[in-house]
XYZ file of C-alpha atoms in Angstrom:
181
model
C -11.166 -33.707 17.339
C -14.722 -34.736 16.575
C -15.482 -35.364 20.261
C -15.243 -31.622 20.933
C -18.095 -30.657 18.620
C -18.086 -27.876 16.076
C -19.028 -24.282 15.399
C -21.337 -23.694 12.459
C -23.594 -21.006 11.053
C -26.863 -20.378 12.865
C -29.829 -21.445 10.767
C -32.790 -19.036 10.576
C -35.060 -21.714 12.033
C -32.823 -21.825 15.154
C -33.354 -18.185 16.142
C -36.204 -19.002 18.513
C -34.135 -21.773 20.126
C -31.256 -19.316 20.534
C -33.649 -16.838 22.167
C -35.076 -19.480 24.503
C -31.572 -20.316 25.745
C -30.653 -16.636 26.052
C -33.803 -15.968 28.086
C -33.220 -18.887 30.457
C -32.761 -17.385 33.947
C -29.404 -19.131 34.463
C -28.063 -17.638 31.212
C -29.414 -14.094 31.351
C -28.363 -13.691 34.991
C -24.737 -13.757 33.786
C -25.240 -11.210 30.980
C -25.152 -7.428 30.859
C -28.588 -7.476 29.235
C -30.515 -9.498 31.793
C -34.138 -8.660 31.001
C -36.277 -11.185 29.184
C -35.853 -10.441 25.484
C -38.961 -10.452 23.259
C -39.003 -12.278 19.949
C -39.382 -8.960 18.085
C -36.390 -7.473 19.919
C -34.340 -10.597 19.198
C -35.207 -10.680 15.508
C -34.442 -6.951 15.105
C -31.078 -7.449 16.838
C -30.304 -10.456 14.621
C -31.144 -8.521 11.430
C -28.755 -5.738 12.466
C -26.065 -8.208 13.548
C -26.176 -9.974 10.186
C -25.246 -6.695 8.448
C -22.151 -6.052 10.581
C -18.711 -7.120 9.417
C -17.251 -6.825 12.928
C -19.458 -9.569 14.418
C -19.757 -13.317 13.912
C -22.160 -15.649 15.691
C -21.989 -19.434 15.639
C -24.076 -22.326 16.842
C -22.085 -24.796 18.887
C -23.119 -28.309 17.934
C -22.236 -31.284 20.100
C -22.921 -34.864 19.001
C -25.204 -33.591 16.253
C -27.331 -31.398 18.548
C -27.318 -27.601 19.002
C -25.829 -26.902 22.431
C -24.711 -23.256 22.643
C -23.746 -19.973 21.058
C -20.277 -18.497 20.456
C -20.052 -14.832 19.468
C -17.193 -12.649 18.282
C -17.741 -8.888 18.561
C -15.651 -5.874 17.751
C -13.545 -7.838 15.284
C -10.677 -5.447 14.567
C -8.673 -6.519 11.491
C -6.182 -3.654 11.900
C -5.146 -4.391 15.482
C -6.011 -8.095 15.078
C -8.094 -8.437 18.211
C -11.645 -9.373 19.022
C -13.947 -9.779 21.957
C -15.974 -12.915 22.409
C -18.702 -14.403 24.523
C -20.401 -17.734 24.767
C -23.321 -19.391 26.455
C -24.427 -22.980 26.572
C -27.961 -24.247 26.335
C -29.365 -24.783 29.834
C -29.693 -28.439 28.762
C -26.160 -28.832 27.350
C -24.127 -31.765 28.628
C -21.480 -31.118 31.248
C -18.218 -29.888 29.757
C -19.730 -27.976 26.847
C -18.390 -24.662 28.192
C -14.816 -25.963 27.992
C -15.359 -27.404 24.525
C -16.886 -24.115 23.348
C -13.944 -22.163 24.811
C -11.533 -24.405 22.905
C -13.392 -23.946 19.621
C -13.618 -20.177 20.157
C -9.849 -20.013 20.628
C -9.286 -22.143 17.540
C -11.534 -19.870 15.467
C -10.082 -16.629 16.830
C -6.483 -17.636 16.215
C -7.249 -19.611 13.050
C -9.759 -18.235 10.533
C -10.089 -14.819 12.223
C -6.312 -14.390 12.351
C -6.485 -12.617 15.717
C -3.439 -11.661 17.721
C -5.511 -11.215 20.887
C -8.845 -12.551 22.143
C -10.538 -10.886 25.104
C -13.745 -11.020 27.091
C -15.538 -9.455 30.020
C -17.110 -11.493 32.809
C -19.327 -10.297 35.645
C -17.311 -10.609 38.853
C -19.663 -13.023 40.581
C -19.342 -15.510 37.693
C -16.241 -17.122 39.168
C -16.782 -20.457 37.392
C -16.399 -18.796 33.974
C -13.413 -16.717 35.122
C -11.704 -19.927 36.300
C -12.632 -21.734 33.079
C -11.038 -19.047 30.911
C -7.931 -19.022 33.099
C -7.552 -22.810 32.652
C -7.306 -22.110 28.924
C -4.492 -19.604 29.450
C -6.425 -16.349 29.714
C -4.976 -13.756 32.038
C -6.843 -11.145 34.010
C -5.908 -7.829 32.412
C -7.870 -5.817 34.883
C -10.880 -5.502 37.086
C -13.285 -2.663 36.462
C -14.339 -2.149 40.061
C -18.047 -1.665 40.665
C -18.381 -0.912 36.969
C -21.817 -2.339 36.231
C -24.996 -1.550 38.104
C -27.781 -4.075 38.384
C -30.689 -3.118 40.587
C -29.045 -1.481 43.604
C -25.783 -3.405 43.379
C -22.508 -2.471 41.726
C -20.667 -5.393 40.187
C -17.007 -5.767 39.265
C -16.204 -6.662 35.658
C -13.204 -8.881 34.927
C -11.393 -8.286 31.657
C -9.527 -11.404 30.537
C -7.399 -11.938 27.453
C -5.104 -14.377 25.728
C -2.563 -13.801 22.950
C -2.093 -16.063 19.942
C 1.379 -17.067 21.169
C -0.026 -17.984 24.598
C -2.740 -20.111 23.003
C -0.171 -21.809 20.789
C 1.757 -22.828 23.904
C -1.383 -23.864 25.848
C -3.210 -25.616 22.999
C -1.572 -29.110 23.175
C -2.296 -29.448 26.905
C -5.917 -28.397 26.419
C -6.345 -30.819 23.492
C -5.044 -33.622 25.684
C -7.300 -32.636 28.590
C -10.399 -32.443 26.386
C -9.558 -35.806 24.782
C -9.530 -37.425 28.243
C -12.983 -36.146 29.199
C -14.705 -36.926 25.881
């Protein structure tokens, strides 16, 4: 499924590109950490992240060009679950979010051997909530007014999908992604 793109290791020379995407207003608005991140802060975070066995970060590459980041956090080999997040470059072609979601599911339930993949989404980010649900994720709960930004309290949606649910959903999503390639 070459038309979907691929996940690959992040090259050291791509760290500044990764930071530029992460600091884009449209990206950081949808994150828990929404301040503009300095290069020093980013590099210190990356150095720590590289030492952790419970985290994996990937560059999403589409048609030979870097187009986004997919991250797995809290990888739990005992309970076989992991959290994940993703963000596309502000310049990524339309549809990259869906392609990244597909590849994240393939990695979680393939090489990671997860039983369950979950994520948290800020309540106002309805487009991402709907995207995950198209892939078979279910809302496990809503943490009401759980996150404070400025003077506002924001709901957090917890979504998850099981390996068996992805196995059932996978052929339909492959077909859908093949049509929009």
